[in-house]
Coordinates of C-alpha atoms in Angstrom, one line a residue:
Chain M
M26 CA 0.1 0.1 -0.2
L27 CA 2.9 2.7 1.1
S28 CA 5.9 2.4 -0.4
L29 CA 9.1 4.6 0.3
R30 CA 11.8 4.5 -2.2
N31 CA 15.3 5.8 -1.6
L32 CA 13.4 8.7 0.6
T33 CA 16.0 11.5 1.7
V34 CA 15.2 14.8 3.2
A35 CA 18.0 17.3 3.6
I36 CA 16.9 20.8 5.4
D37 CA 19.5 23.7 5.1
G38 CA 22.3 20.9 4.0
K39 CA 21.6 18.6 6.8
I40 CA 20.5 15.2 6.0
L41 CA 17.9 14.2 8.4
V42 CA 16.5 11.0 6.7
D43 CA 19.4 9.1 4.4
N44 CA 17.7 7.0 1.6
I45 CA 15.2 5.0 3.5
S46 CA 13.3 2.3 1.4
L47 CA 10.2 0.5 3.1
D48 CA 6.6 -1.2 2.5
V49 CA 3.7 -1.1 4.5
A50 CA 1.1 -3.9 3.1
A51 CA -2.7 -2.9 3.8
G52 CA -3.6 -3.6 6.7
D53 CA -0.3 -4.2 8.1
S54 CA 1.7 -1.7 10.4
F55 CA 5.1 -0.5 10.7
G56 CA 6.8 0.9 13.8
L57 CA 9.7 3.2 13.8
V58 CA 11.7 3.1 16.8
G59 CA 15.3 5.2 17.8
P60 CA 16.9 7.8 19.9
S61 CA 15.7 11.6 19.3
G62 CA 16.9 13.4 16.3
S63 CA 17.5 9.9 14.3
G64 CA 14.8 11.2 11.7
K65 CA 11.6 8.9 12.6
S66 CA 9.3 11.9 13.0
T67 CA 10.8 13.6 9.5
V68 CA 10.2 10.3 7.7
L69 CA 6.3 10.9 8.9
R70 CA 6.2 14.7 7.8
A71 CA 7.7 13.5 4.4
I72 CA 5.1 11.4 4.1
A73 CA 2.1 13.8 5.3
G74 CA 3.9 16.4 2.4
L75 CA 5.3 18.7 5.5
V76 CA 8.6 18.8 4.6
D77 CA 10.2 18.4 1.0
Y78 CA 11.9 15.3 0.0
S79 CA 13.8 13.7 -2.7
G80 CA 13.2 9.9 -3.8
E81 CA 9.6 8.6 -4.2
I82 CA 6.6 7.9 -1.9
L83 CA 3.8 5.8 -3.1
F84 CA 0.4 5.1 -1.9
E85 CA -1.3 2.3 -3.7
G86 CA 0.8 3.0 -6.6
I87 CA 0.3 6.6 -7.0
N88 CA 3.2 9.2 -6.4
M89 CA 2.4 11.5 -3.7
K90 CA 3.4 14.1 -5.4
S91 CA 1.2 13.7 -8.0
L92 CA -1.7 14.1 -5.5
S93 CA -2.9 17.4 -4.2
N94 CA -3.2 18.1 -0.7
L95 CA -6.9 17.0 -0.8
E96 CA -6.2 14.0 -2.3
R97 CA -3.7 13.2 0.1
A98 CA -5.5 13.9 3.1
K99 CA -8.7 11.7 2.1
R100 CA -5.9 8.7 1.7
I101 CA -3.3 9.7 4.7
N102 CA -3.7 11.8 8.0
M103 CA -1.8 12.1 10.7
V104 CA -1.8 12.2 14.7
F105 CA 0.6 14.3 16.6
Q106 CA 2.2 13.6 19.8
D107 CA 0.7 16.3 21.7
P108 CA -3.0 17.5 20.5
Y109 CA -2.8 20.7 22.7
G110 CA -0.5 22.1 19.8
S111 CA -2.0 20.1 16.9
M112 CA -5.7 21.3 17.5
H113 CA -6.8 25.0 17.1
P114 CA -7.1 26.6 20.6
R115 CA -10.2 28.5 19.5
H116 CA -12.3 26.1 17.6
T117 CA -14.6 23.8 19.3
V118 CA -14.2 19.9 18.9
A119 CA -17.1 20.0 16.5
R120 CA -15.8 22.8 14.3
A121 CA -12.2 21.1 14.4
L122 CA -14.3 17.4 12.7
A123 CA -16.5 19.4 10.6
E124 CA -13.7 21.7 8.8
P125 CA -12.2 18.7 7.0
L126 CA -15.7 17.5 5.7
I127 CA -16.6 21.3 4.6
I128 CA -13.2 21.4 2.9
H129 CA -13.8 18.2 1.0
G130 CA -17.8 19.0 0.7
M131 CA -19.2 16.0 2.0
A132 CA -22.6 16.1 2.7
D133 CA -23.9 14.1 5.9
R134 CA -21.7 16.3 8.2
Q135 CA -23.3 15.5 11.4
E136 CA -23.9 12.0 10.9
R137 CA -20.0 11.7 10.4
I138 CA -19.1 13.5 13.1
D139 CA -21.3 12.0 15.7
Q140 CA -20.1 8.3 14.2
A141 CA -16.3 9.5 14.6
I142 CA -16.8 10.9 18.2
A143 CA -18.6 7.7 19.5
E144 CA -16.2 5.6 17.4
V145 CA -13.0 7.1 19.8
G146 CA -15.0 6.9 22.8
L147 CA -16.2 10.5 23.5
T148 CA -19.6 11.4 24.1
G149 CA -21.7 14.1 22.1
D150 CA -21.2 16.7 24.9
L151 CA -17.6 17.4 24.6
L152 CA -18.4 18.6 20.6
G153 CA -18.9 21.9 22.4
R154 CA -15.6 22.3 24.1
Y155 CA -12.8 23.8 23.1
P156 CA -9.1 21.8 23.5
H157 CA -8.2 23.3 26.4
Q158 CA -11.5 22.2 28.3
L159 CA -10.5 18.6 27.4
S160 CA -8.3 16.3 29.5
G161 CA -5.0 15.3 28.1
G162 CA -6.7 11.5 26.9
Q163 CA -9.9 13.2 25.5
R164 CA -7.6 15.6 23.6
Q165 CA -6.0 13.0 21.9
R166 CA -9.2 10.9 21.0
A167 CA -10.5 14.1 19.6
A168 CA -7.1 14.2 17.0
I169 CA -7.6 10.6 16.4
A170 CA -11.3 11.3 15.5
R171 CA -10.5 14.5 13.1
A172 CA -7.9 12.3 11.7
L173 CA -10.4 9.7 10.9
I174 CA -13.0 11.7 9.9
L175 CA -12.0 11.5 5.9
K176 CA -11.8 7.6 6.4
P177 CA -8.3 7.5 5.5
R178 CA -6.4 4.0 5.3
L179 CA -3.2 5.1 6.6
L180 CA -2.7 7.0 9.9
L181 CA 0.5 8.3 10.6
L182 CA 1.1 8.3 14.4
D183 CA 4.0 10.3 15.9
E184 CA 4.6 9.4 19.5
P185 CA 0.8 9.4 20.0
T186 CA 0.7 8.5 23.5
S187 CA 3.7 9.9 25.0
A188 CA 2.2 13.3 26.2
L189 CA -0.2 11.0 28.5
D190 CA -0.6 9.5 31.8
M191 CA 0.3 5.7 32.2
T192 CA -3.2 4.4 32.2
V193 CA -4.8 7.0 29.6
Q194 CA -1.7 5.8 27.4
A195 CA -3.1 2.0 28.0
D196 CA -6.8 3.2 27.2
I197 CA -5.6 5.0 23.7
L198 CA -3.7 2.1 22.8
D199 CA -7.0 -0.2 23.3
L200 CA -8.8 2.3 21.3
L201 CA -6.0 2.0 18.2
E202 CA -6.0 -1.3 18.6
R203 CA -9.6 -1.4 18.2
L204 CA -9.8 0.7 15.2
K205 CA -7.2 -1.1 13.3
R206 CA -8.8 -4.4 13.5
T207 CA -12.4 -2.9 12.7
H208 CA -11.4 -0.5 9.7
G209 CA -8.6 -2.4 8.6
L210 CA -6.5 0.2 8.8
S211 CA -2.8 0.5 8.5
Y212 CA -0.4 3.0 10.7
L213 CA 3.1 3.7 10.4
L214 CA 4.1 4.5 14.1
V215 CA 6.7 6.5 15.8
A216 CA 7.8 6.0 19.2
H217 CA 10.5 5.7 21.7
T218 CA 9.2 2.7 23.4
P219 CA 9.7 -0.9 21.8
A220 CA 6.7 -2.4 23.8
I221 CA 4.1 0.0 22.6
V222 CA 5.3 -0.5 18.8
A223 CA 5.1 -4.2 19.3
R224 CA 1.5 -3.8 20.4
L225 CA 0.2 -2.0 17.3
C226 CA 2.8 -2.9 14.5
E227 CA 3.4 -6.2 12.6
R228 CA 6.8 -4.6 11.7
I229 CA 9.5 -2.5 13.7
G230 CA 12.5 -0.7 12.2
R231 CA 14.8 1.0 13.9
M232 CA 16.2 4.5 12.8
E233 CA 19.9 6.0 13.3
N234 CA 21.3 8.7 12.4
G235 CA 18.6 9.2 9.4
R236 CA 19.2 5.5 8.3
L237 CA 17.0 2.7 8.7
I238 CA 17.9 -0.8 10.5
P239 CA 15.3 -3.5 9.7
D240 CA 14.9 -5.0 13.2
G241 CA 11.6 -6.8 13.9
C242 CA 10.5 -8.1 17.3
Chain X
M3 CA 13.5 12.0 60.7
L4 CA 14.3 14.4 57.8
I5 CA 10.7 15.1 57.0
D6 CA 7.4 14.5 59.5
V7 CA 4.1 15.3 58.0
Q8 CA 0.9 15.2 59.6
N9 CA -2.4 15.6 58.2
L10 CA -1.0 18.4 55.1
S11 CA -3.8 19.6 53.0
V12 CA -3.4 22.4 50.3
R13 CA -6.7 24.2 49.1
F14 CA -7.1 26.2 46.1
R15 CA -10.3 28.4 46.4
G16 CA -11.8 25.6 48.3
K17 CA -10.7 22.8 46.2
S18 CA -8.5 20.4 48.1
A19 CA -5.3 19.6 45.9
V20 CA -3.7 17.5 48.3
D21 CA -5.9 16.2 51.0
G22 CA -5.1 14.9 54.2
V23 CA -1.4 13.4 53.5
S24 CA 0.6 12.2 56.3
L25 CA 4.5 11.4 55.4
Q26 CA 7.8 10.5 57.2
L27 CA 11.0 10.4 55.4
S28 CA 14.5 9.5 57.2
L29 CA 17.5 10.6 56.0
G30 CA 19.2 9.1 53.0
E31 CA 15.9 7.6 52.1
R32 CA 14.3 7.0 48.6
V33 CA 10.7 7.2 48.0
A34 CA 8.5 7.8 45.1
I35 CA 4.9 9.5 44.8
V36 CA 3.3 8.1 42.2
G37 CA -0.2 9.4 40.5
E38 CA -1.5 10.7 37.5
S39 CA -2.0 14.5 36.2
G40 CA -4.0 16.3 38.9
S41 CA -3.3 13.7 41.8
G42 CA -1.8 16.3 44.0
K43 CA 1.7 15.0 43.9
S44 CA 3.6 18.0 42.2
T45 CA 1.7 20.1 44.7
L46 CA 2.3 17.8 47.6
G47 CA 6.3 18.1 46.5
R48 CA 5.9 21.8 46.4
A49 CA 4.2 22.2 49.8
L50 CA 7.6 20.5 51.4
L51 CA 9.5 23.4 50.0
G52 CA 7.2 26.4 50.8
L53 CA 6.4 26.9 47.0
V54 CA 2.4 26.7 46.9
A55 CA 1.8 30.0 45.3
H56 CA -1.4 32.5 46.4
P57 CA -4.2 31.5 46.4
G58 CA -2.9 28.1 47.5
L59 CA -3.4 27.3 51.2
V60 CA -1.3 25.0 53.1
V61 CA -2.7 23.4 56.2
S62 CA -1.1 20.7 58.3
D63 CA -0.7 19.6 61.9
R64 CA 2.6 19.0 61.9
L65 CA 5.0 20.1 59.0
S66 CA 8.5 19.4 60.3
I67 CA 11.6 19.5 57.9
D68 CA 15.2 18.8 59.1
G69 CA 13.8 19.3 62.9
S70 CA 12.6 22.6 62.3
E71 CA 8.6 23.1 62.4
M72 CA 7.5 24.8 59.2
S73 CA 3.8 25.0 59.4
R74 CA 3.6 28.6 60.3
A75 CA 7.2 29.5 58.6
G76 CA 7.4 32.8 56.5
Q77 CA 9.5 33.2 53.3
S78 CA 12.3 33.6 54.9
D79 CA 12.6 30.5 57.1
W80 CA 11.6 28.4 54.1
R81 CA 14.9 30.1 51.7
K82 CA 17.1 28.3 54.7
I83 CA 15.4 25.1 53.5
R84 CA 15.5 25.6 49.8
G85 CA 18.5 24.2 48.0
R86 CA 20.4 23.6 51.2
I87 CA 18.3 21.2 53.2
I88 CA 16.0 20.2 50.0
G89 CA 17.0 20.7 46.4
L90 CA 14.2 20.6 43.6
M91 CA 14.7 19.0 40.1
L92 CA 11.8 19.9 37.6
Q93 CA 10.6 18.2 34.2
D94 CA 12.0 20.6 31.7
P95 CA 15.9 22.5 32.1
R96 CA 14.3 25.0 29.4
Y97 CA 12.2 26.0 32.0
S98 CA 14.0 25.6 35.2
L99 CA 17.2 27.2 34.4
H100 CA 17.8 30.7 33.7
P101 CA 17.6 31.5 30.3
T102 CA 19.8 34.6 30.1
M103 CA 22.7 33.3 32.2
T104 CA 25.7 30.8 31.4
I105 CA 25.5 27.7 33.0
G106 CA 28.9 28.5 34.7
Q107 CA 27.2 31.7 36.0
Q108 CA 24.2 29.8 37.4
I109 CA 26.1 27.0 39.6
G110 CA 28.8 29.5 40.2
E111 CA 26.3 31.6 42.1
V112 CA 25.3 28.6 44.8
A113 CA 28.4 26.5 44.4
D114 CA 31.1 26.3 47.3
R115 CA 33.6 24.8 44.9
A116 CA 34.9 25.2 41.4
V117 CA 32.0 24.9 38.6
G118 CA 34.1 22.8 36.8
D119 CA 34.3 20.0 39.5
C120 CA 30.4 20.3 39.8
L121 CA 30.0 19.7 36.0
A122 CA 32.6 17.1 35.9
E123 CA 30.6 15.1 38.7
V124 CA 27.5 14.8 36.5
G125 CA 29.7 13.8 33.3
L126 CA 29.5 17.4 31.7
S127 CA 32.6 18.6 30.4
P128 CA 33.8 22.3 31.5
D129 CA 33.2 23.6 28.6
I130 CA 29.6 23.4 29.2
A131 CA 30.3 26.1 31.6
R132 CA 30.3 28.8 28.9
R133 CA 26.8 27.6 27.3
Y134 CA 23.2 29.2 27.3
P135 CA 20.4 26.9 28.4
H136 CA 19.0 27.1 25.0
Q137 CA 22.5 25.9 23.4
M138 CA 22.5 22.6 25.5
S139 CA 20.3 19.4 24.9
G140 CA 17.5 18.4 27.0
G141 CA 19.6 15.8 28.6
Q142 CA 22.7 18.3 29.1
G143 CA 20.6 20.7 30.5
Q144 CA 19.2 18.3 33.3
R145 CA 22.6 17.1 33.8
A146 CA 23.3 20.9 34.4
Y147 CA 20.7 21.8 36.6
L148 CA 21.5 18.8 38.6
A149 CA 25.0 20.1 39.1
M150 CA 23.4 23.2 40.4
A151 CA 21.3 21.2 42.8
L152 CA 24.0 19.2 44.1
A153 CA 26.5 22.1 44.4
Q154 CA 24.4 23.0 47.9
H155 CA 24.7 19.3 49.2
P156 CA 21.1 19.1 50.0
K157 CA 20.0 16.3 52.2
L158 CA 17.1 15.4 50.2
L159 CA 16.3 16.0 46.2
I160 CA 12.7 16.5 45.3
A161 CA 12.5 15.4 41.7
D162 CA 9.5 16.2 39.8
E163 CA 9.3 14.1 36.6
P164 CA 13.0 14.1 36.2
T165 CA 13.2 12.4 33.0
S166 CA 9.8 12.6 31.4
A167 CA 11.4 15.3 28.8
L168 CA 14.0 12.9 27.9
D169 CA 14.1 10.1 25.5
P170 CA 14.4 6.7 26.8
P171 CA 18.1 5.9 26.7
M172 CA 18.8 9.4 28.0
A173 CA 16.4 9.1 30.7
A174 CA 18.0 5.7 32.0
Q175 CA 21.5 7.5 31.9
M176 CA 19.6 10.2 34.0
M177 CA 18.2 8.0 36.7
A178 CA 21.6 5.9 36.8
L179 CA 23.7 9.4 37.5
L180 CA 21.0 10.4 39.9
G181 CA 21.5 6.8 41.7
E182 CA 25.4 7.3 41.8
R183 CA 25.0 10.7 42.7
M184 CA 22.8 10.5 45.4
S185 CA 24.8 7.6 47.3
A186 CA 28.1 9.4 47.0
E187 CA 26.6 12.5 48.7
R188 CA 24.4 10.3 51.1
M189 CA 21.3 12.2 49.8
G190 CA 17.5 11.1 49.8
L191 CA 15.2 11.1 47.1
L192 CA 11.7 12.0 46.9
L193 CA 10.8 11.0 43.4
I194 CA 7.4 12.6 41.8
T195 CA 6.4 10.6 38.8
H196 CA 3.5 9.4 36.9
D197 CA 5.5 6.1 36.0
I198 CA 5.2 3.5 38.5
D199 CA 7.7 1.1 36.8
L200 CA 10.3 4.0 36.9
A201 CA 9.3 4.4 40.7
M202 CA 9.5 0.9 41.3
Q203 CA 13.1 0.4 39.8
T204 CA 14.7 3.5 41.4
C205 CA 12.7 3.5 45.1
P206 CA 12.3 1.1 47.7
R207 CA 9.1 2.3 49.0
L208 CA 6.3 4.1 46.8
L209 CA 3.2 6.3 47.9
V210 CA 0.6 6.2 45.4
M211 CA -1.8 9.4 45.2
Q212 CA -5.1 9.7 43.6
D213 CA -7.3 12.7 44.0
G214 CA -5.2 14.3 46.6
R215 CA -4.9 11.2 48.9
I216 CA -2.2 8.7 49.5
V217 CA -4.5 5.8 48.4
E218 CA -1.6 2.8 49.3
E219 CA 1.7 2.7 50.5
L220 CA 3.8 0.0 48.8
L221 CA 7.1 -1.5 49.7
Q222 CA 9.6 -3.2 47.2
G223 CA 8.1 -6.8 46.7
Q224 CA 4.7 -6.3 47.8
T225 CA 1.5 -7.2 46.1
P226 CA -0.5 -4.1 45.3
A227 CA -4.0 -4.3 47.2
H228 CA -5.7 -1.2 46.0
P229 CA -7.3 -1.0 42.7
F230 CA -5.7 1.9 41.3
T231 CA -2.3 1.0 41.8
Q232 CA -3.2 -2.5 40.1
R233 CA -4.5 -0.4 37.1
L234 CA -1.3 1.7 37.3
I235 CA 0.6 -1.6 37.0
Q236 CA -1.5 -2.8 34.2
S237 CA -0.7 0.0 32.5
I238 CA 2.8 -0.5 32.1
P239 CA 3.4 -1.4 28.3
R240 CA 5.1 -4.7 27.9
L241 CA 7.1 -6.5 25.0
P242 CA 5.2 -9.6 24.1
C243 CA 8.2 -11.7 23.4

């Protein structure tokens, strides 16, 4: 489903991702582990179209560079480490969820929002709240709902639980595991803790200094 | 007894962040306070340093630190405790170090010996003294902060999430360094963390906090009885193989 071919990212002459190739089959998930600064998050950012790269990123055979932002968002979405920083502070949850649907001209908006919110285990009364009125776990659930609202097939998860308490982390991992099973979703997951990657991913690769060292559990 | 606290509560506008906590710490002891965000663990740590700010209200039957009764103490009394009797280390050195002073200036303000020696004790090279906090990695910043805390030879270090801003290899190095320095300085540790795994690895005695109360005291090797402690332990991510 997802193929990276000789992916290289250089910013200001510094090579952050160094000639990486990897494949993720539909329904499979791949975990990237490695120390801070090893380039894990930059790989996700390249796939999400947030940084320039050389090499090829193919999604279901289509070169990502030939896709518009709109077309990319329907296929691939991203969940960041800290939803405080990734959700608009002055938009309610309802507005955060409605925005992608409006941009993509979807008709049955309320129905989709209700479904997305139920799927991540939030109640409808939270729709009117702003990010700062949610707990860390609720905020991350809202961010996952937003990432899922266009029904993408691949989620890019960048340390999705490392800003959370241990018990909340366990709940979010349960949720991600269930969504993967029920929707046939694939994840490309970046995490520090191998035990977290092992829960969600069939395959693991370790990154060091921008290079991918194939590993496995 | 270095710390002897009876029935301590901290209230913010009528709401109790810490609710009737009693706590004893011997000299050189290592104890962890474990709990989730909002459980009151950091507020308890701050109360032991006289750092609960307005409108917070600290009340207790006893708040004895190194033999001095502090429940009615003013800020000038607390200043004799802070740094010298009890040191404090926070989560993120980007916020706990002074941003416009070099590391050498900051350590030099409190140290009774050469700054280079203080840095060497925490595994930093002497040229770090010339750097500003933003010129260092998170791990270096945290080491520099520890060097500053140790420069005053406190009897106890309160470390509030000292590793949660670091990645796991750096966190492990930091905890190893803390353990080594504490043994060398015969210093006690009060570790405040949400990570019960880290707490159990570091401290022989754990106090589990929930909603401002200590719900369980757990000694090394004991089986947790309280459902909340059991849930914390179940939440530790584990490798299947």
